[in-house]
Short mmCIF file of C-alpha atoms and ligand atoms in Angstrom, two decimals:
data_model
loop_
_atom_site.label_atom_id
_atom_site.label_comp_id
_atom_site.label_asym_id
_atom_site.label_seq_id
_atom_site.Cartn_x
_atom_site.Cartn_y
_atom_site.Cartn_z
CA MET X 24 126.95 80.73 114.07
CA THR X 25 126.46 82.29 110.69
CA LEU X 26 123.74 82.16 108.08
CA VAL X 27 125.63 80.83 105.10
CA ASP X 28 123.63 79.92 102.01
CA SER X 29 124.38 77.22 99.47
CA PHE X 30 126.47 79.69 97.42
CA GLY X 31 128.71 80.55 100.38
CA ARG X 32 127.20 83.97 101.09
CA SER X 33 126.88 84.76 104.78
CA HIS X 34 124.00 86.90 106.00
CA ASP X 35 124.40 89.41 108.80
CA ASN X 36 122.08 92.11 107.56
CA LEU X 37 118.35 92.23 108.33
CA ARG X 38 115.89 94.75 106.95
CA ILE X 39 112.74 95.10 108.99
CA SER X 40 109.63 96.62 107.49
CA VAL X 41 107.39 97.96 110.25
CA THR X 42 104.40 98.97 108.15
CA ASP X 43 103.19 98.90 104.56
CA ARG X 44 101.43 102.26 105.01
CA CYS X 45 102.83 105.51 103.73
CA ASN X 46 101.99 109.20 103.91
CA ILE X 47 103.07 109.92 100.31
CA ARG X 48 102.54 108.07 97.03
CA CYS X 49 105.71 107.78 94.92
CA PHE X 50 104.47 106.57 91.56
CA TYR X 51 107.23 103.96 91.20
CA CYS X 52 106.18 102.31 94.44
CA MET X 53 102.49 102.87 95.16
CA PRO X 54 99.35 103.63 93.20
CA GLU X 55 97.78 107.04 93.83
CA ALA X 56 94.66 105.62 95.45
CA GLY X 57 93.01 102.38 96.41
CA VAL X 58 95.98 100.73 98.12
CA LYS X 59 94.96 97.71 100.17
CA PHE X 60 97.05 97.75 103.31
CA GLN X 61 97.57 94.84 105.68
CA PRO X 62 94.96 94.72 108.45
CA ARG X 63 96.52 95.88 111.69
CA ASP X 64 96.19 92.54 113.44
CA GLN X 65 98.40 90.98 110.75
CA ILE X 66 101.26 93.39 111.49
CA LEU X 67 103.97 92.25 113.87
CA SER X 68 104.00 93.95 117.26
CA PHE X 69 107.21 95.53 118.56
CA GLU X 70 107.55 92.63 120.99
CA GLU X 71 107.33 90.13 118.13
CA ILE X 72 109.91 92.05 116.10
CA GLU X 73 112.22 92.27 119.10
CA ARG X 74 111.93 88.54 119.74
CA PHE X 75 112.71 87.80 116.11
CA VAL X 76 115.76 90.05 116.16
CA ARG X 77 117.06 88.50 119.38
CA ILE X 78 116.83 85.09 117.70
CA ALA X 79 118.39 86.34 114.45
CA VAL X 80 121.31 87.80 116.39
CA THR X 81 122.13 84.33 117.71
CA LEU X 82 122.56 83.32 114.05
CA GLY X 83 125.01 86.12 113.30
CA VAL X 84 122.76 89.01 112.26
CA ARG X 85 124.54 92.22 113.24
CA LYS X 86 123.09 94.99 111.09
CA LEU X 87 119.50 96.18 111.13
CA ARG X 88 117.63 98.63 108.97
CA ILE X 89 114.11 99.76 109.82
CA THR X 90 112.02 100.53 106.77
CA GLY X 91 108.41 100.54 105.54
CA GLY X 92 106.16 101.67 103.80
CA GLU X 93 107.04 104.75 105.76
CA PRO X 94 108.43 103.67 109.12
CA LEU X 95 107.70 107.00 110.79
CA VAL X 96 103.93 106.55 110.38
CA ARG X 97 104.13 103.55 112.70
CA LYS X 98 102.96 104.70 116.13
CA ASP X 99 105.69 104.93 118.78
CA ILE X 100 108.43 103.90 116.37
CA ALA X 101 111.08 105.38 118.65
CA GLU X 102 110.09 102.73 121.16
CA LEU X 103 111.08 100.01 118.68
CA VAL X 104 114.34 101.83 117.96
CA ARG X 105 115.08 101.82 121.67
CA LYS X 106 114.32 98.11 121.99
CA LEU X 107 116.45 97.14 118.99
CA ALA X 108 119.37 99.42 119.86
CA ALA X 109 119.55 97.74 123.27
CA ILE X 110 119.94 94.20 121.91
CA GLU X 111 123.40 92.84 122.57
CA GLY X 112 125.03 91.86 119.30
CA VAL X 113 123.33 94.56 117.21
CA GLU X 114 126.26 96.57 115.88
CA ASP X 115 124.52 98.80 113.40
CA LEU X 116 121.02 100.27 113.32
CA ALA X 117 119.74 102.46 110.49
CA LEU X 118 116.39 103.74 109.26
CA THR X 119 115.11 104.61 105.80
CA THR X 120 112.46 107.33 105.62
CA ASN X 121 110.81 109.68 103.16
CA GLY X 122 111.64 112.44 105.63
CA VAL X 123 108.20 114.08 105.77
CA LEU X 124 107.70 113.38 109.49
CA LEU X 125 111.36 113.21 110.38
CA GLY X 126 111.79 116.80 111.56
CA ALA X 127 109.19 116.41 114.27
CA MET X 128 110.51 113.01 115.40
CA ALA X 129 114.25 113.34 114.89
CA GLN X 130 115.22 114.21 118.47
CA GLU X 131 113.13 111.37 119.88
CA LEU X 132 114.71 108.92 117.44
CA TYR X 133 118.19 110.15 118.24
CA ASP X 134 117.54 109.83 121.96
CA ALA X 135 116.33 106.27 121.38
CA GLY X 136 119.71 105.39 119.88
CA LEU X 137 119.32 105.92 116.13
CA ARG X 138 122.26 107.51 114.32
CA ARG X 139 122.19 106.39 110.69
CA LEU X 140 119.54 107.73 108.35
CA ASN X 141 118.70 107.33 104.69
CA VAL X 142 116.32 110.01 103.53
CA HIS X 143 114.50 109.43 100.30
CA LEU X 144 114.60 112.54 98.11
CA ASP X 145 114.40 112.48 94.31
CA THR X 146 114.31 116.16 93.48
CA LEU X 147 114.81 119.66 94.87
CA ASP X 148 112.09 121.05 92.64
CA ARG X 149 108.69 121.46 94.24
CA GLU X 150 106.64 120.72 91.12
CA ARG X 151 108.64 117.64 90.30
CA PHE X 152 108.38 116.45 93.89
CA LYS X 153 104.59 116.78 93.57
CA GLN X 154 104.63 114.94 90.28
CA ILE X 155 106.63 112.03 91.72
CA THR X 156 105.06 111.72 95.18
CA ARG X 157 101.58 113.17 94.53
CA ARG X 158 102.10 115.27 97.67
CA ASP X 159 103.36 118.81 98.27
CA ASP X 160 105.86 117.98 101.00
CA LEU X 161 109.28 118.97 99.62
CA GLU X 162 109.77 121.76 102.16
CA LYS X 163 109.11 119.40 105.05
CA VAL X 164 111.68 116.91 103.77
CA LEU X 165 114.35 119.59 103.30
CA GLU X 166 113.62 121.03 106.73
CA SER X 167 113.82 117.54 108.25
CA ILE X 168 117.25 116.97 106.77
CA GLU X 169 118.51 120.23 108.30
CA ILE X 170 117.03 119.32 111.68
CA ALA X 171 118.61 115.85 111.57
CA ARG X 172 121.99 117.37 110.70
CA ARG X 173 121.76 119.86 113.55
CA ILE X 174 120.89 117.10 116.03
CA GLY X 175 123.97 115.19 114.95
CA PHE X 176 122.72 112.21 112.94
CA GLY X 177 125.41 110.71 110.80
CA PRO X 178 125.97 109.50 108.29
CA ILE X 179 122.86 110.83 106.58
CA LYS X 180 122.46 109.57 103.03
CA ILE X 181 119.94 110.47 100.38
CA ASN X 182 118.19 107.85 98.24
CA ALA X 183 116.99 108.94 94.80
CA VAL X 184 115.20 106.58 92.43
CA ALA X 185 116.65 106.92 88.95
CA VAL X 186 113.81 106.84 86.44
CA LYS X 187 114.71 107.62 82.84
CA ASN X 188 113.04 110.54 81.08
CA LEU X 189 112.23 111.93 84.48
CA LEU X 190 115.14 112.23 86.87
CA GLU X 191 117.79 113.53 84.45
CA PRO X 192 117.37 117.21 85.51
CA ASP X 193 117.80 116.25 89.17
CA ILE X 194 120.96 114.16 89.03
CA VAL X 195 123.43 117.07 89.18
CA PRO X 196 121.46 119.37 91.55
CA LEU X 197 121.06 116.52 94.06
CA ALA X 198 124.80 115.81 93.99
CA ARG X 199 125.53 119.53 94.51
CA TYR X 200 123.10 119.61 97.41
CA GLY X 201 124.90 116.59 98.93
CA ARG X 202 128.36 118.11 98.35
CA GLU X 203 127.33 121.25 100.22
CA ARG X 204 126.23 119.23 103.24
CA ASP X 205 128.61 116.29 103.29
CA ILE X 206 125.71 113.97 102.48
CA GLU X 207 126.19 111.07 100.08
CA VAL X 208 123.49 110.86 97.42
CA ARG X 209 122.72 107.31 96.33
CA TYR X 210 121.09 106.89 92.99
CA ILE X 211 119.01 103.73 92.87
CA GLU X 212 118.21 102.32 89.46
CA PHE X 213 114.44 102.00 89.01
CA MET X 214 113.51 98.37 89.77
CA PRO X 215 110.50 96.30 88.70
CA LEU X 216 108.83 96.59 92.08
CA ASP X 217 106.20 99.21 91.40
CA SER X 218 102.61 98.29 92.10
CA GLN X 219 101.22 99.35 88.74
CA GLY X 220 103.47 97.46 86.35
CA LEU X 221 105.03 100.71 85.05
CA TRP X 222 108.58 99.36 85.03
CA ASP X 223 110.25 98.84 81.74
CA ARG X 224 113.93 98.41 80.97
CA ASP X 225 113.78 101.59 78.86
CA ARG X 226 112.67 103.54 81.94
CA VAL X 227 115.81 102.75 83.93
CA LEU X 228 118.38 105.52 84.17
CA VAL X 229 121.56 103.50 84.55
CA GLN X 230 124.74 104.12 86.51
CA ASP X 231 126.95 104.87 83.49
CA GLN X 232 124.54 107.50 82.19
CA MET X 233 124.40 109.16 85.59
CA ILE X 234 128.18 109.16 85.96
CA ALA X 235 128.45 110.90 82.59
CA MET X 236 125.94 113.55 83.71
CA LEU X 237 127.73 114.14 87.02
CA GLU X 238 131.14 114.39 85.41
CA GLY X 239 129.78 116.78 82.78
CA GLY X 240 127.92 118.92 85.33
CA ILE X 241 130.32 118.91 88.27
CA GLY X 242 133.65 117.23 87.55
CA PRO X 243 135.56 113.95 87.40
CA LEU X 244 134.61 111.06 89.65
CA GLU X 245 136.87 108.37 90.95
CA GLU X 246 135.63 105.00 92.17
CA ILE X 247 136.30 104.36 95.85
CA PRO X 248 137.68 100.83 96.26
CA ASP X 249 135.12 98.67 98.07
CA ARG X 250 135.53 99.07 101.80
CA ASP X 251 132.76 96.55 102.26
CA PRO X 252 132.39 94.42 99.14
CA ARG X 253 128.96 93.32 100.34
CA ALA X 254 127.52 96.83 100.46
CA PRO X 255 125.05 97.28 97.59
CA ALA X 256 126.27 100.71 96.48
CA THR X 257 129.29 101.41 94.35
CA GLU X 258 130.73 104.64 95.68
CA TYR X 259 132.60 107.41 93.87
CA LYS X 260 134.26 110.56 95.10
CA PHE X 261 134.66 113.80 93.21
CA THR X 262 138.34 114.27 92.46
CA ASP X 263 138.23 117.85 93.79
CA GLY X 264 137.86 116.19 97.21
CA ILE X 265 134.35 117.53 97.85
CA GLY X 266 131.69 114.92 98.37
CA ARG X 267 130.79 111.51 97.11
CA VAL X 268 127.93 109.72 95.39
CA GLY X 269 126.79 106.11 95.31
CA PHE X 270 124.94 103.96 92.81
CA ILE X 271 122.71 101.00 93.51
CA ALA X 272 122.79 99.50 90.07
CA SER X 273 120.53 96.49 90.60
CA VAL X 274 119.57 96.46 86.94
CA SER X 275 122.73 97.36 85.03
CA ARG X 276 125.20 95.74 87.48
CA PRO X 277 123.44 93.23 89.73
CA PHE X 278 125.34 92.57 92.94
CA CYS X 279 123.56 89.37 94.00
CA LEU X 280 126.81 87.44 94.43
CA ASN X 281 127.72 89.73 97.34
CA CYS X 282 124.27 89.80 98.93
CA ASN X 283 124.23 89.54 102.72
CA ARG X 284 120.62 90.62 103.33
CA ILE X 285 117.41 89.04 104.53
CA ARG X 286 114.12 90.85 104.95
CA LEU X 287 111.24 90.67 107.38
CA THR X 288 107.98 92.15 106.11
CA SER X 289 105.59 94.03 108.37
CA ASP X 290 103.22 91.04 108.32
CA GLY X 291 105.98 88.74 109.46
CA LYS X 292 107.18 87.00 106.29
CA LEU X 293 110.87 86.33 105.85
CA ARG X 294 112.28 86.96 102.37
CA TYR X 295 115.76 85.97 101.23
CA CYS X 296 115.69 88.42 98.32
CA LEU X 297 113.99 91.66 97.37
CA PHE X 298 112.66 89.80 94.34
CA ALA X 299 111.85 86.49 96.07
CA ILE X 300 108.61 84.78 95.14
CA GLU X 301 108.53 82.44 98.11
CA GLU X 302 108.40 83.57 101.73
CA THR X 303 108.70 81.94 105.14
CA ASP X 304 105.85 82.57 107.56
CA ILE X 305 107.58 83.76 110.72
CA ARG X 306 104.45 85.36 112.17
CA ALA X 307 102.75 82.00 112.56
CA LEU X 308 105.75 80.76 114.52
CA LEU X 309 105.99 83.93 116.61
CA ARG X 310 102.31 83.68 117.47
CA GLY X 311 102.58 79.97 118.28
CA ALA X 312 104.52 78.80 121.28
CA CYS X 313 107.13 80.64 123.36
CA GLY X 314 110.23 79.26 125.04
CA GLU X 315 113.55 77.86 123.87
CA ALA X 316 112.06 75.04 121.74
CA ALA X 317 109.86 77.55 119.91
CA ASP X 318 112.82 79.89 119.41
CA GLU X 319 114.78 76.99 117.95
CA GLU X 320 111.95 76.41 115.48
CA ILE X 321 112.22 80.05 114.38
CA ARG X 322 116.00 79.68 114.09
CA GLU X 323 115.45 76.64 111.90
CA ALA X 324 113.00 78.61 109.73
CA ILE X 325 115.56 81.40 109.24
CA ARG X 326 118.28 78.88 108.33
CA GLY X 327 115.87 77.15 105.96
CA SER X 328 115.01 80.41 104.21
CA VAL X 329 118.68 81.29 103.74
CA GLN X 330 119.47 77.77 102.57
CA SER X 331 116.83 78.00 99.85
CA LYS X 332 118.12 81.37 98.63
CA TRP X 333 118.62 81.51 94.91
CA ILE X 334 121.81 82.67 93.23
CA GLY X 335 120.22 85.95 92.22
CA HIS X 336 117.32 87.79 90.66
CA GLU X 337 116.87 87.51 86.94
CA ILE X 338 115.81 91.03 86.00
CA ASN X 339 117.99 90.77 82.93
CA SER X 340 116.54 87.48 81.76
CA THR X 341 113.29 86.65 80.00
CA ARG X 342 112.60 84.27 82.90
CA PHE X 343 112.18 87.20 85.31
CA VAL X 344 108.90 87.19 87.24
CA PRO X 345 108.20 90.29 89.36
CA PRO X 346 107.49 89.42 93.00
CA PRO X 347 103.86 89.44 94.14
CA ARG X 348 104.61 92.23 96.63
CA PRO X 349 105.37 95.78 95.52
CA MET X 350 108.18 97.83 97.08
CA TYR X 351 106.07 99.43 99.81
CA SER X 352 105.14 96.01 101.11
CA ILE X 353 108.74 94.72 101.16
CA GLY X 354 110.67 97.76 102.31
CA GLY X 355 113.48 98.13 99.79
N1 LIG C 7 109.29 105.10 102.76
C1 LIG C 7 110.67 105.00 102.96
C2 LIG C 7 111.44 105.64 101.83
O1 LIG C 7 110.83 105.96 100.81
O2 LIG C 7 112.65 105.79 101.96
C3 LIG C 7 111.16 103.59 103.17
C4 LIG C 7 110.56 102.50 102.31
S1 LIG C 7 110.89 102.66 100.58
C5 LIG C 7 110.06 101.28 99.93
C6 LIG C 7 112.62 102.24 100.54
C7 LIG C 7 113.37 102.75 99.34
O3 LIG C 7 112.91 102.08 98.20
C8 LIG C 7 113.16 104.21 99.05
O4 LIG C 7 114.16 104.97 99.65
C9 LIG C 7 113.21 104.31 97.55
O5 LIG C 7 114.40 104.93 97.21
C10 LIG C 7 113.23 102.87 97.09
N2 LIG C 7 112.28 102.54 96.02
C11 LIG C 7 110.94 102.55 96.06
N3 LIG C 7 110.42 102.09 94.91
C12 LIG C 7 111.47 101.76 94.10
C13 LIG C 7 111.60 101.20 92.79
N4 LIG C 7 110.53 100.86 92.07
N5 LIG C 7 112.84 101.01 92.30
C14 LIG C 7 113.94 101.33 93.04
N6 LIG C 7 113.88 101.82 94.29
C15 LIG C 7 112.66 102.05 94.81
FE1 LIG C 8 106.19 105.66 100.46
FE2 LIG C 8 108.80 105.06 100.40
FE3 LIG C 8 107.11 103.93 98.66
FE4 LIG C 8 107.64 106.50 98.41
S1 LIG C 8 109.11 104.81 98.20
S2 LIG C 8 105.58 105.58 98.34
S3 LIG C 8 107.90 107.13 100.49
S4 LIG C 8 107.11 103.64 100.84
#
């Protein structure tokens, strides 16, 4: 059974946000103060998430990514990792984190069955890190990455948000850092998902500009033919054979036609697109009845959400309406 939408795209990839809370405050995601988080009783329990995943797996979902807010601030998160890793049919489990708490939790997460990590890191410069995240935690993130490498996580990737007139000095140093550690750096074009309405097309540092910087600063890049055409990143390798980089060019090269993702928010809403306006209330169903008939109702709700999926976001059109939820409340 597969989740095929009306444009023929099949969906096997589920991103699960486990909290909207975060221990840092990246300006392109959260305001500095006054964030209104979901009340705790609105957040799905681990048992509710596990039940949802078990049902989604019967519809062909195979890949899971745990995200947030910051997933590592959710109490006992390794317990959820353990539950999800044990579900038959789950072939791939990954987690996206800002890395601040990762060092202290890495062994526990590894022991629970996690292997794939994306660590969010925009800069290697302490002052710029403070400017972007409004916290002085760069050292902790760098230390966490070393700890995760030593434990044996792999692949570890780095996510950097490419904001124009800001991230230019970091593009080449981040790639060098990745080359030295066999870590792929993924540059994500700044998307209109910030909570303060700061996004503007002129503030997006686009893939082509970054490629030019990398080739000027390090050396020629060669595109790696798509191993998985549905993966969001376009990947390049340096022609000297050392290291690779990826670009998630949602703005300059939207990849909606290949999208295979659905998203569950921490308060239990199912979204068929990062930019979706409408959502399906899964929490109400999860907190209603139990049993096979109730599970079938949830299955039907997932199918319905995928069926109503639009052809793609319209960032590049005047019709574009930013979604009511900012990034920290969706999960990326
Ligand atoms: N807190 C974790 C983290 O930062 O990795 C996980 C959640 S965060 C919302 C997921 C990813 O979204 C981050 O890795 C960051 O790169 C990306 N992100 C956040 N705001 C963004 C924006 N406005 N445009 C593009 N990417 C963004
Ligand atoms: Fe927190 Fe991640 Fe948003 Fe940064 S991008 S504020 S780390 S949720």
